[in-house]
XYZ file of C-alpha atoms in Angstrom:
743
model
C -26.158 158.048 108.541
C -29.348 159.133 106.767
C -29.518 162.518 105.151
C -32.363 164.729 106.398
C -31.545 167.785 104.308
C -32.509 167.434 100.684
C -30.340 169.034 98.048
C -33.194 171.336 96.951
C -33.694 172.689 100.483
C -29.957 173.160 100.973
C -29.653 174.992 97.672
C -32.580 177.244 98.482
C -31.164 178.088 101.862
C -27.508 178.454 100.845
C -27.696 179.747 97.295
C -25.936 176.747 95.734
C -25.492 178.678 92.542
C -22.488 180.366 94.134
C -19.220 178.733 93.136
C -17.322 179.592 96.325
C -17.908 178.456 99.914
C -20.045 180.956 101.816
C -19.465 182.709 105.089
C -20.067 181.013 108.425
C -23.361 182.823 108.941
C -24.762 181.171 105.827
C -24.002 177.606 106.964
C -26.874 175.669 108.544
C -26.927 175.206 112.282
C -27.511 171.457 112.485
C -30.111 170.117 114.841
C -28.641 168.547 117.981
C -31.187 165.786 118.035
C -31.751 164.954 114.411
C -29.811 163.090 111.760
C -26.865 164.757 110.085
C -25.508 165.175 106.584
C -22.726 162.899 105.370
C -19.403 164.711 105.745
C -16.398 163.598 103.725
C -12.810 164.669 104.383
C -10.803 165.209 101.170
C -7.010 165.248 101.594
C -4.793 166.398 98.738
C -1.382 165.241 97.666
C 1.653 167.370 98.374
C 4.444 165.106 99.504
C 5.804 165.989 102.920
C 3.523 169.028 103.002
C 0.705 166.527 103.570
C 1.743 166.235 107.228
C -0.437 169.323 107.668
C -3.445 167.007 107.251
C -2.761 165.596 110.723
C -3.030 169.076 112.212
C -6.366 169.622 110.458
C -7.745 166.327 111.786
C -6.657 167.310 115.288
C -8.833 170.447 115.107
C -11.771 168.525 113.616
C -11.683 166.216 116.623
C -11.519 169.138 119.059
C -14.578 170.687 117.408
C -16.378 167.294 117.290
C -16.842 167.410 113.526
C -17.946 163.933 112.399
C -16.102 162.378 109.457
C -18.138 159.758 107.627
C -15.768 159.099 104.711
C -12.258 160.023 103.559
C -10.688 160.381 100.129
C -7.013 161.059 99.587
C -4.288 161.338 96.997
C -0.575 160.686 97.504
C 0.378 161.868 101.029
C -3.327 162.502 101.565
C -3.966 158.814 100.912
C -1.342 157.921 103.531
C -2.798 160.146 106.255
C -6.367 159.368 105.226
C -5.766 155.620 105.092
C -4.145 155.622 108.530
C -7.030 157.553 110.065
C -9.672 155.524 108.239
C -8.311 152.276 109.676
C -8.576 153.504 113.251
C -5.271 155.261 113.918
C -5.679 157.987 116.548
C -4.333 161.534 116.245
C -1.792 160.810 118.996
C -0.592 157.764 117.072
C -0.436 159.791 113.878
C 1.710 162.409 115.643
C 4.124 159.635 116.577
C 4.070 158.299 113.019
C 4.984 161.738 111.675
C 7.824 161.983 114.200
C 9.250 158.621 113.112
C 9.034 159.078 109.332
C 12.164 160.257 107.515
C 13.266 160.407 103.890
C 15.646 157.558 104.611
C 12.892 155.416 106.099
C 10.566 155.951 103.133
C 12.914 155.935 100.179
C 16.126 154.108 101.012
C 15.951 151.596 98.195
C 17.309 148.366 99.578
C 15.305 146.414 102.140
C 16.896 145.858 105.559
C 20.164 144.052 104.974
C 19.092 141.189 107.233
C 16.336 140.382 104.697
C 18.773 139.905 101.790
C 20.032 136.506 100.735
C 23.574 135.926 101.882
C 24.854 135.913 98.303
C 23.365 139.367 97.729
C 24.878 140.585 100.990
C 28.350 139.829 99.667
C 27.825 142.304 96.825
C 27.939 145.036 99.482
C 31.703 144.508 99.734
C 32.166 145.440 96.099
C 32.658 149.154 95.268
C 29.455 149.339 93.211
C 27.844 152.679 92.486
C 24.799 153.857 90.584
C 21.875 151.752 89.378
C 21.812 148.184 88.191
C 21.342 148.009 84.410
C 19.636 145.327 82.406
C 21.953 143.934 79.741
C 20.205 141.381 77.578
C 21.075 140.419 74.031
C 18.940 143.141 72.512
C 18.435 145.662 75.289
C 20.170 147.938 77.759
C 17.691 149.179 80.336
C 17.191 150.057 83.982
C 14.450 150.591 86.546
C 11.394 152.785 86.001
C 12.177 155.075 88.955
C 15.012 156.180 91.179
C 13.577 153.837 93.800
C 11.359 150.797 93.337
C 8.909 151.698 96.124
C 9.312 148.394 97.968
C 10.846 150.045 101.034
C 8.119 152.689 100.911
C 5.525 149.925 100.920
C 7.144 148.229 103.935
C 6.715 151.463 105.889
C 3.149 151.918 104.677
C 2.212 148.468 105.958
C 3.037 149.676 109.463
C 0.912 152.796 109.098
C -2.372 150.996 108.464
C -4.137 149.165 111.249
C -6.100 147.143 108.707
C -3.820 144.404 107.419
C -4.276 142.321 104.318
C -6.838 142.722 101.564
C -9.753 144.989 102.567
C -13.022 146.316 101.192
C -12.699 150.003 101.943
C -16.415 150.552 102.672
C -16.033 148.133 105.599
C -13.185 150.079 107.235
C -13.930 152.033 110.430
C -14.247 155.056 108.129
C -15.048 154.341 104.449
C -12.045 155.325 102.356
C -10.910 155.937 98.788
C -7.418 156.489 97.374
C -6.628 157.909 93.956
C -3.843 156.928 91.558
C -3.275 157.583 87.847
C -3.202 154.929 85.135
C 0.011 155.748 83.286
C -1.213 154.028 80.107
C -4.656 155.604 79.802
C -4.026 158.835 81.704
C -7.224 158.289 83.686
C -7.755 158.472 87.442
C -8.079 155.149 89.269
C -10.134 155.328 92.473
C -9.522 152.356 94.768
C -12.412 151.017 96.820
C -10.683 147.767 97.789
C -7.229 146.256 97.995
C -4.257 145.880 100.303
C -4.072 149.365 101.797
C -0.268 149.638 101.792
C -0.184 148.740 98.079
C -2.907 151.269 97.321
C -1.121 154.023 99.246
C 2.123 153.175 97.440
C 0.396 153.406 94.038
C -1.120 156.751 94.982
C 2.326 158.055 96.055
C 4.381 156.874 93.053
C 5.776 160.201 91.864
C 6.736 159.717 88.171
C 10.496 159.371 87.712
C 11.182 159.203 91.449
C 9.245 156.081 92.465
C 8.693 153.260 89.982
C 5.070 152.799 88.849
C 3.022 150.314 90.832
C 1.597 147.274 89.082
C -1.917 146.614 90.454
C -4.395 144.344 88.683
C -2.422 144.695 85.468
C -2.474 148.500 85.573
C 0.703 150.616 85.616
C -0.086 153.243 88.241
C 1.591 156.474 89.312
C 0.773 159.341 91.656
C -2.864 160.447 91.622
C -1.744 164.078 91.635
C -1.747 163.990 87.814
C -5.522 163.488 87.631
C -7.207 164.169 91.007
C -4.799 165.730 93.462
C -7.768 167.052 95.482
C -10.220 164.150 95.030
C -13.525 165.955 95.552
C -15.149 163.958 92.754
C -14.362 160.701 94.583
C -16.010 162.090 97.715
C -19.161 162.997 95.771
C -19.277 159.447 94.424
C -19.295 158.198 98.025
C -22.444 160.241 98.672
C -20.905 163.205 100.497
C -23.341 165.985 101.379
C -20.595 168.232 102.721
C -16.906 168.161 101.750
C -14.086 169.412 103.934
C -11.229 169.747 101.441
C -7.638 170.297 102.546
C -5.262 171.496 99.811
C -1.535 171.293 100.584
C -0.287 171.331 96.991
C 2.968 173.067 96.139
C 2.652 176.543 94.585
C 4.206 177.064 91.166
C 7.842 178.120 91.116
C 8.706 181.713 90.296
C 10.715 182.528 87.165
C 13.974 182.984 89.075
C 13.525 179.511 90.602
C 13.334 177.742 87.238
C 17.006 176.841 87.133
C 18.049 173.720 85.302
C 16.195 170.672 84.044
C 15.068 169.574 87.512
C 13.333 172.906 88.138
C 11.624 172.821 84.747
C 10.534 169.180 85.194
C 9.157 169.945 88.647
C 7.254 172.935 87.287
C 5.674 170.820 84.555
C 4.313 168.372 87.141
C 3.105 171.261 89.285
C 1.263 172.835 86.338
C -0.530 169.558 85.547
C -1.408 169.119 89.194
C -2.571 172.695 89.721
C -4.959 172.478 86.770
C -6.896 169.548 88.215
C -6.775 171.058 91.728
C -8.391 174.260 90.490
C -11.080 172.213 88.732
C -11.780 170.387 92.004
C -11.953 173.649 93.945
C -14.357 175.069 91.378
C -16.642 172.067 91.944
C -17.016 172.821 95.663
C -20.486 173.790 96.799
C -21.359 176.644 99.071
C -21.880 174.106 101.869
C -18.329 172.801 101.518
C -15.280 174.056 103.364
C -11.823 174.560 101.831
C -8.750 174.666 104.077
C -5.450 175.770 102.513
C -2.580 175.695 105.050
C 0.186 178.251 104.566
C 3.252 176.003 104.483
C 5.922 178.549 103.606
C 9.147 177.093 102.227
C 8.429 173.483 103.151
C 8.748 171.419 100.002
C 7.259 168.121 98.889
C 10.524 166.395 99.802
C 10.851 167.659 103.398
C 10.077 164.287 104.982
C 12.693 164.926 107.668
C 10.600 167.827 109.030
C 7.091 166.392 109.257
C 6.582 167.303 112.951
C 7.235 170.955 112.030
C 4.591 170.868 109.285
C 1.764 169.363 111.391
C 1.105 172.565 113.447
C 0.695 174.602 110.261
C -2.292 172.479 109.303
C -3.706 172.949 112.781
C -3.324 176.728 112.504
C -5.092 176.787 109.131
C -8.018 174.729 110.443
C -8.425 177.068 113.419
C -8.918 180.002 111.062
C -11.994 178.108 109.797
C -13.204 177.107 113.266
C -16.414 179.137 113.069
C -17.498 177.372 109.882
C -16.362 173.979 111.166
C -18.104 174.404 114.510
C -21.460 174.538 112.729
C -20.893 170.903 111.744
C -20.286 169.846 115.346
C -22.377 167.125 117.006
C -23.024 166.647 120.749
C -20.169 165.207 122.859
C -21.856 161.893 123.630
C -22.707 161.232 120.000
C -19.222 162.191 118.846
C -17.596 159.996 121.487
C -19.727 157.047 120.380
C -18.860 157.699 116.733
C -15.128 157.892 117.391
C -15.235 154.771 119.541
C -16.833 152.880 116.676
C -14.302 154.286 114.210
C -11.370 153.103 116.305
C -12.457 149.496 116.594
C -9.609 147.148 115.835
C -10.386 144.986 112.824
C -10.045 141.275 113.437
C -7.449 139.704 111.184
C -8.495 136.772 109.027
C -6.160 133.997 110.172
C -7.876 131.111 108.415
C -5.439 128.484 107.105
C -4.339 128.477 103.470
C -5.234 125.759 101.011
C -2.763 126.927 98.366
C 0.079 129.388 97.783
C 0.141 130.503 94.178
C 2.765 132.578 92.333
C 1.530 134.587 89.396
C 3.293 135.780 86.244
C 6.710 134.200 86.919
C 8.810 133.894 83.774
C 12.303 132.976 84.993
C 12.194 132.354 88.748
C 11.296 128.875 89.986
C 8.310 129.162 92.384
C 9.760 126.321 94.486
C 12.674 128.581 95.373
C 10.229 131.213 96.649
C 8.265 128.715 98.721
C 11.568 127.750 100.309
C 12.175 131.270 101.660
C 8.646 131.653 103.067
C 7.688 130.849 106.648
C 3.990 130.846 105.718
C 3.022 127.324 104.666
C -0.074 125.665 103.230
C -2.293 124.446 106.052
C -0.970 126.948 108.595
C -2.949 129.924 109.957
C -2.034 133.217 108.296
C -0.011 135.447 110.628
C 0.250 138.957 109.207
C 3.686 139.786 110.616
C 5.058 136.519 109.275
C 3.497 137.157 105.871
C 5.062 140.643 105.730
C 8.423 139.054 106.519
C 7.882 136.553 103.710
C 7.294 139.366 101.228
C 10.533 141.064 102.303
C 12.394 137.762 102.036
C 11.125 137.224 98.490
C 12.176 140.750 97.546
C 15.523 140.112 99.221
C 16.349 137.427 96.654
C 17.147 140.306 94.285
C 15.020 139.009 91.406
C 12.008 141.304 91.750
C 11.151 144.960 91.379
C 7.934 144.618 93.357
C 6.297 142.027 95.597
C 2.631 142.043 96.553
C -0.047 139.541 97.510
C -3.799 139.040 97.696
C -6.196 136.402 98.961
C -8.499 134.579 96.557
C -11.522 132.367 97.091
C -11.192 129.583 94.539
C -14.100 127.138 94.780
C -14.241 127.580 98.537
C -10.472 127.236 98.905
C -8.472 130.074 100.465
C -5.569 130.911 98.134
C -2.647 133.235 98.789
C -1.704 134.714 95.407
C 1.789 136.218 95.528
C 2.335 138.810 92.821
C 6.113 138.851 92.502
C 6.949 141.102 89.558
C 10.284 140.087 88.057
C 12.634 142.931 87.212
C 11.666 144.285 83.831
C 15.348 145.000 83.159
C 16.462 141.443 84.027
C 17.401 138.641 84.137
C 20.896 139.729 82.976
C 22.521 142.641 84.767
C 25.430 145.047 84.425
C 26.929 147.061 87.287
C 29.856 149.450 87.648
C 32.168 150.116 90.555
C 34.814 152.638 91.565
C 37.330 152.737 94.410
C 39.888 155.448 95.215
C 42.468 155.622 97.988
C 44.966 158.407 98.692
C 47.004 159.484 101.707
C 47.501 162.877 99.960
C 51.289 162.411 100.027
C 51.718 160.603 96.730
C 50.506 157.128 97.706
C 47.322 156.721 95.685
C 45.474 153.834 94.104
C 42.297 153.395 92.090
C 40.191 150.516 90.835
C 37.417 150.488 88.223
C 35.035 147.547 88.122
C 32.541 146.211 85.575
C 30.354 143.307 86.666
C 28.103 141.250 84.387
C 25.679 138.697 85.806
C 23.329 136.235 84.091
C 20.692 134.780 86.413
C 18.267 131.860 86.278
C 20.150 129.914 83.666
C 18.303 126.795 84.872
C 15.382 125.890 87.131
C 17.557 125.736 90.259
C 18.836 129.270 89.800
C 22.186 128.791 88.098
C 24.068 132.089 87.870
C 27.113 133.135 85.861
C 28.928 136.231 87.051
C 32.029 137.895 85.585
C 33.942 140.805 87.143
C 36.542 142.800 85.232
C 38.648 145.263 87.214
C 41.426 147.633 86.182
C 43.640 149.862 88.290
C 46.026 149.008 91.096
C 44.487 145.546 91.101
C 43.785 144.109 87.658
C 41.409 141.196 87.762
C 39.237 138.938 85.701
C 37.054 136.725 87.871
C 34.374 134.495 86.414
C 32.282 131.966 88.329
C 29.265 129.758 87.837
C 27.121 129.498 90.960
C 24.939 126.411 90.834
C 22.451 125.611 93.632
C 21.847 121.896 94.035
C 18.386 122.196 95.607
C 15.499 124.641 95.209
C 16.185 126.470 98.474
C 19.884 126.964 97.501
C 20.993 125.332 100.750
C 23.752 123.435 98.945
C 25.712 124.638 95.937
C 28.871 124.243 93.867
C 30.956 127.044 92.354
C 33.597 126.468 89.664
C 35.558 129.653 88.924
C 38.659 131.112 87.324
C 40.608 134.090 88.618
C 43.291 136.050 86.759
C 44.776 138.790 88.898
C 47.676 141.214 89.126
C 48.320 143.231 92.288
C 51.005 145.772 93.149
C 52.577 145.961 96.616
C 55.027 148.307 98.300
C 57.698 147.133 100.716
C 59.007 149.381 103.484
C 62.009 149.413 105.747
C 60.941 151.600 108.612
C 59.202 154.547 106.973
C 61.101 154.268 103.694
C 59.704 152.495 100.662
C 62.461 150.226 99.363
C 60.707 148.053 96.790
C 57.689 147.662 94.562
C 56.597 144.239 93.424
C 53.542 142.750 91.853
C 51.965 139.349 92.079
C 50.299 137.770 89.076
C 48.108 134.730 89.642
C 46.255 132.421 87.264
C 44.012 130.164 89.295
C 41.168 127.720 88.904
C 38.917 126.921 91.856
C 36.169 124.416 92.546
C 34.141 124.937 95.712
C 31.186 123.235 97.343
C 29.194 125.012 99.981
C 26.220 125.280 102.255
C 24.088 128.355 102.942
C 22.795 128.946 106.434
C 19.614 130.847 105.544
C 20.493 134.580 105.511
C 23.196 134.321 108.152
C 26.156 133.045 106.176
C 27.792 130.261 104.249
C 30.480 127.589 104.494
C 32.694 126.672 101.536
C 35.381 124.064 100.991
C 37.345 123.716 97.772
C 40.339 122.867 95.658
C 42.500 125.518 93.994
C 45.333 125.176 91.526
C 47.318 127.328 89.131
C 50.333 129.583 88.816
C 51.580 132.517 90.896
C 54.315 134.850 89.588
C 55.835 137.306 92.090
C 57.795 139.984 90.191
C 60.141 142.607 91.657
C 59.688 145.896 89.770
C 61.828 148.209 91.941
C 64.285 147.218 94.640
C 67.281 145.049 95.469
C 67.394 141.433 94.215
C 68.733 140.577 97.668
C 65.167 140.770 98.934
C 64.499 137.485 97.179
C 61.510 138.774 95.232
C 62.838 138.256 91.727
C 60.720 136.967 88.892
C 59.791 133.323 89.280
C 56.975 130.901 88.623
C 55.293 129.064 91.463
C 52.881 126.212 90.871
C 50.089 126.101 93.407
C 47.606 123.512 94.606
C 45.709 123.634 97.867
C 42.660 122.764 99.891
C 40.632 125.816 100.905
C 37.942 126.433 103.482
C 35.966 129.545 104.348
C 33.134 130.414 106.667
C 31.379 133.779 106.820
C 28.517 134.776 109.106
C 27.208 138.262 108.440
C 24.480 140.086 110.357
C 25.681 143.679 110.003
C 22.934 146.150 109.134
C 25.303 148.061 106.840
C 28.738 147.623 105.340
C 29.500 151.329 104.921
C 28.548 152.588 108.390
C 27.362 149.589 110.441
C 25.222 150.619 113.395
C 24.017 147.221 114.603
C 25.046 143.611 114.162
C 28.118 141.458 113.776
C 30.242 139.650 111.215
C 32.659 136.712 111.512
C 34.952 135.425 108.777
C 37.603 132.671 108.837
C 39.796 131.327 105.996
C 42.137 128.355 105.741
C 44.591 127.572 102.918
C 46.528 124.293 102.931
C 49.093 124.078 100.126
C 49.924 120.470 99.217
C 52.537 119.011 96.904
C 50.098 116.173 96.160
C 47.929 118.833 94.477
C 50.825 120.168 92.383
C 52.159 122.854 94.749
C 55.883 123.705 94.644
C 55.781 124.856 98.271
C 53.885 123.300 101.141
C 52.478 125.549 103.851
C 49.279 126.172 105.760
C 47.882 129.532 106.752
C 44.751 130.744 108.490
C 43.268 134.170 109.020
C 40.031 135.589 110.343
C 38.193 138.653 111.557
C 35.339 139.683 113.841
C 33.254 142.878 113.703
C 30.681 143.936 116.299
C 28.664 147.177 116.059
C 26.259 148.540 118.643
C 24.441 151.879 118.724
C 22.854 153.934 121.439
C 20.726 156.528 119.700
C 22.990 158.207 117.158
C 26.154 157.017 118.942
C 27.811 153.900 117.485
C 30.632 151.773 118.886
C 32.424 149.425 116.495
C 34.898 146.762 117.627
C 37.056 144.978 115.071
C 39.717 142.267 115.389
C 41.726 140.534 112.680
C 44.619 138.062 112.780
C 46.532 135.634 110.592
C 49.341 133.078 111.005
C 50.925 129.942 109.607
C 50.041 126.524 110.964
C 52.981 124.233 111.572
C 56.673 124.894 111.102
C 56.755 125.683 107.402
C 57.061 129.443 106.720
C 54.758 131.343 104.405
C 56.153 132.169 100.951
C 56.464 135.796 99.929
C 53.253 135.886 97.923
C 51.177 134.518 100.839
C 52.241 136.915 103.607
C 50.084 139.443 105.451
C 50.116 143.247 105.392
C 49.052 146.034 107.727
C 49.040 149.802 107.334
C 46.741 152.501 106.010
C 43.481 154.180 106.914
C 41.723 152.272 109.716
C 44.329 149.550 109.304
C 47.022 151.217 111.461
C 46.174 154.784 110.503
C 49.156 157.096 110.315
C 51.259 154.499 108.514
C 51.395 153.979 104.769
C 49.197 151.347 103.149
C 50.874 147.950 103.485
C 53.827 149.350 105.435
C 54.183 146.166 107.533
C 54.540 142.774 105.799
C 55.174 139.488 107.566
C 54.307 135.903 108.287
C 51.766 136.570 111.042
C 49.878 139.516 112.446
C 47.257 140.708 114.910
C 45.231 143.887 114.683
C 42.481 145.407 116.814
C 40.431 148.582 116.455
C 37.931 150.486 118.557
C 35.800 152.987 116.668
C 33.234 155.547 117.664
C 31.147 157.460 115.149
C 27.988 159.500 115.188
C 25.612 160.581 112.480
C 26.004 164.352 112.450
C 23.798 165.090 109.446
C 20.970 163.177 107.824
C 21.280 163.205 104.088
C 17.768 162.737 102.690
C 17.568 159.498 100.750
C 21.284 159.008 101.479
C 22.548 157.501 104.700
C 23.889 160.798 106.012
C 27.188 162.211 107.228
C 29.173 160.678 110.075
C 32.014 161.890 112.272
C 34.164 159.747 114.539
C 37.532 158.478 115.672
C 39.436 155.196 115.983
C 41.995 153.747 118.400
C 44.104 150.995 116.823
C 46.876 148.567 117.691
C 48.618 145.978 115.528
C 51.683 143.794 115.345
C 53.379 142.035 112.415
C 55.967 139.319 113.177
C 58.342 137.346 110.978
C 58.794 140.469 108.911
C 59.580 140.031 105.221
C 62.048 142.946 105.363
C 64.896 142.342 107.848
C 65.320 144.994 110.519
C 61.697 146.118 110.661
C 60.279 146.545 114.126
C 58.029 143.721 115.286
C 56.760 145.642 118.296
C 53.103 146.494 118.742
C 52.264 149.610 116.750
C 49.615 152.035 117.958
C 47.597 154.502 115.915
C 44.553 156.728 116.066
C 42.439 158.572 113.555
C 39.656 161.119 113.277
C 37.414 161.107 110.236
C 34.194 162.177 108.582
C 32.325 159.967 106.167
C 29.318 160.332 103.917
C 27.113 158.162 101.776
C 27.142 159.451 98.183
C 25.820 158.249 94.809
C 29.350 157.012 94.044
C 29.620 155.100 97.304
C 30.915 155.975 100.765
C 33.488 158.786 100.966
C 35.868 159.308 103.899
C 38.201 162.133 104.880
C 40.526 161.214 107.713
C 43.644 162.077 109.640
C 45.825 159.335 111.127
C 48.584 159.556 113.732
C 50.869 156.817 115.094
C 52.700 156.578 118.409
C 55.941 156.835 116.420
C 54.982 160.266 115.096
C 53.781 159.189 111.647
C 50.957 161.305 110.206
C 48.728 160.879 107.175
C 45.706 162.618 105.697
C 43.379 160.310 103.795
C 40.762 160.507 101.077
C 38.939 157.234 100.429
C 36.077 156.387 98.108
C 34.749 152.863 98.449
C 34.236 150.086 100.975
C 36.616 149.843 103.924
C 34.674 148.165 106.775
C 35.547 144.567 105.954
């Protein structure tokens, strides 16, 4: 659009010397037939409070106010980028309704996108962050979350996919971030919009800085939270600025280090906001929604914030109406601004990985569906980026397209974890029936990755508590895509068990084992794996308390066996699965030819299926085990049932025998969403199980029935459960559990 009103004329008419916007009567009534000034919408940062921007845009459309360019910071860059790429107000309303804290900031990508090996870590009682543990460093991530999940969501918010020049969008657009090294504002005029939004929204300390073109970038609120200057640079004649920044805390609210830290950021932000407001001309319009107690982190209440922006814009309707254009012209403008951009699907000549230090690029090509010579399909490319991140080696994954001597190149910017490639993690598990039967386990896990070009990995777990364990294994892929692998390992373990006769505990024994294992296996993409192996060593069952007549006295048993295991895992969560399934089957064939003192064969397996309808989840679980052939199972190889969600109401391990069957129906519902946590659940279970060939003579081998009611919550220390169990025989237990139980 050409500009028909020169700055000198505007200043003479509107007294540009005034620092504040003027009253509606002083604004020019624009000619219905002539050209119009360039109007730029400036959207500030403010976290969740930025949902008010959608309400403002809704009023601008009602009043037919043309928007010729948009600048935004943080949440303003999200809303502005969505609108600039052709997203309608109705679509933006739906986007606001679907966004939650969990959706934006839950750190791990969808579990289905993880490698199967990383999925198995979910069954360990890990808590807290993953630490880097090299020879000369002990470090961790640069933010509470890496921002990868945030970026996945942002990709869905922009209708313009892939690398874009922002002046060619339906509405020209700019986003502002801050260079953490130089302290200067960075105004993006090109890039992959989701990456740019993510950089603009990287709140220091909460979201790790974004790495774009070699710059370490954080939230633009530190330099230009209300990016009026960026709008002027785009040639704006009139600015409509929307400020949703958070007011400074009052003295009584400055409690603790978090309050002080938040206030420091707010002070820095408020200083540059006031400078931007002071730069507004008398022709500009400032809208400041009154957002009450809504905070920057209220992402679970975005639909409630949108109307507050609408209300604020309506208070300025007289001023805004003077910028209105005729209906036909506005309709034509909006139609042009909502054109769907045509994706560039030209085939690739090369896929290039930049800045890799440890990871073999061949292993990354193996997990990608996008191939050289194939047309680029955006959805497939997004999946590839998630799959690369799901390998667990990267803190951020991005891409761009290059033109190299006429060749179309996909450059994947996979940023290896700055705290890797050696990692340290901690775990904690607690179990109590609040009647004296309690156990605990503490875990330390150390992992060294990429010891060779095929991705060799050495992992050692040390656990103390009810189960004492030292497990060390070397995982060696045999091909670049890790389809085939071998795993030599050693396992030293001591476990304590209780034996019951009826409801009375009559013995305590432990089992010490010293085993070596060599396995070969095959991965089936992200679905599961098959392993076969040889195991040998020593097992020492030891009776601590109880009658020697039970036959559990101290002895040494030499072992040697063939092993086989298959696991297929498509659950969306281990803690509170809402969708998916899991199947596991084990076989152990003890052979004298392999040095075993006792020959026997046993098998066991389990199946889990979870399905949700809205917030209502139904979980079916079945598990069974038995010997194969006529040879009985030795004491140390028998099965146990009893405990929370394992025949609730009975004590842990109350039933021990040579074979068993167990089934469980569960219902649970999310009753409270917990911000960046998974939330709080409430539910119940109906259970039935039977143990035959009981180790303790006289124990009932009838089918036992139990039920439980429970609440569970995701916490920084792992999932926590409070439950009450009741059996059909009148047994009752109250449980407190910290750690993984759905397995």
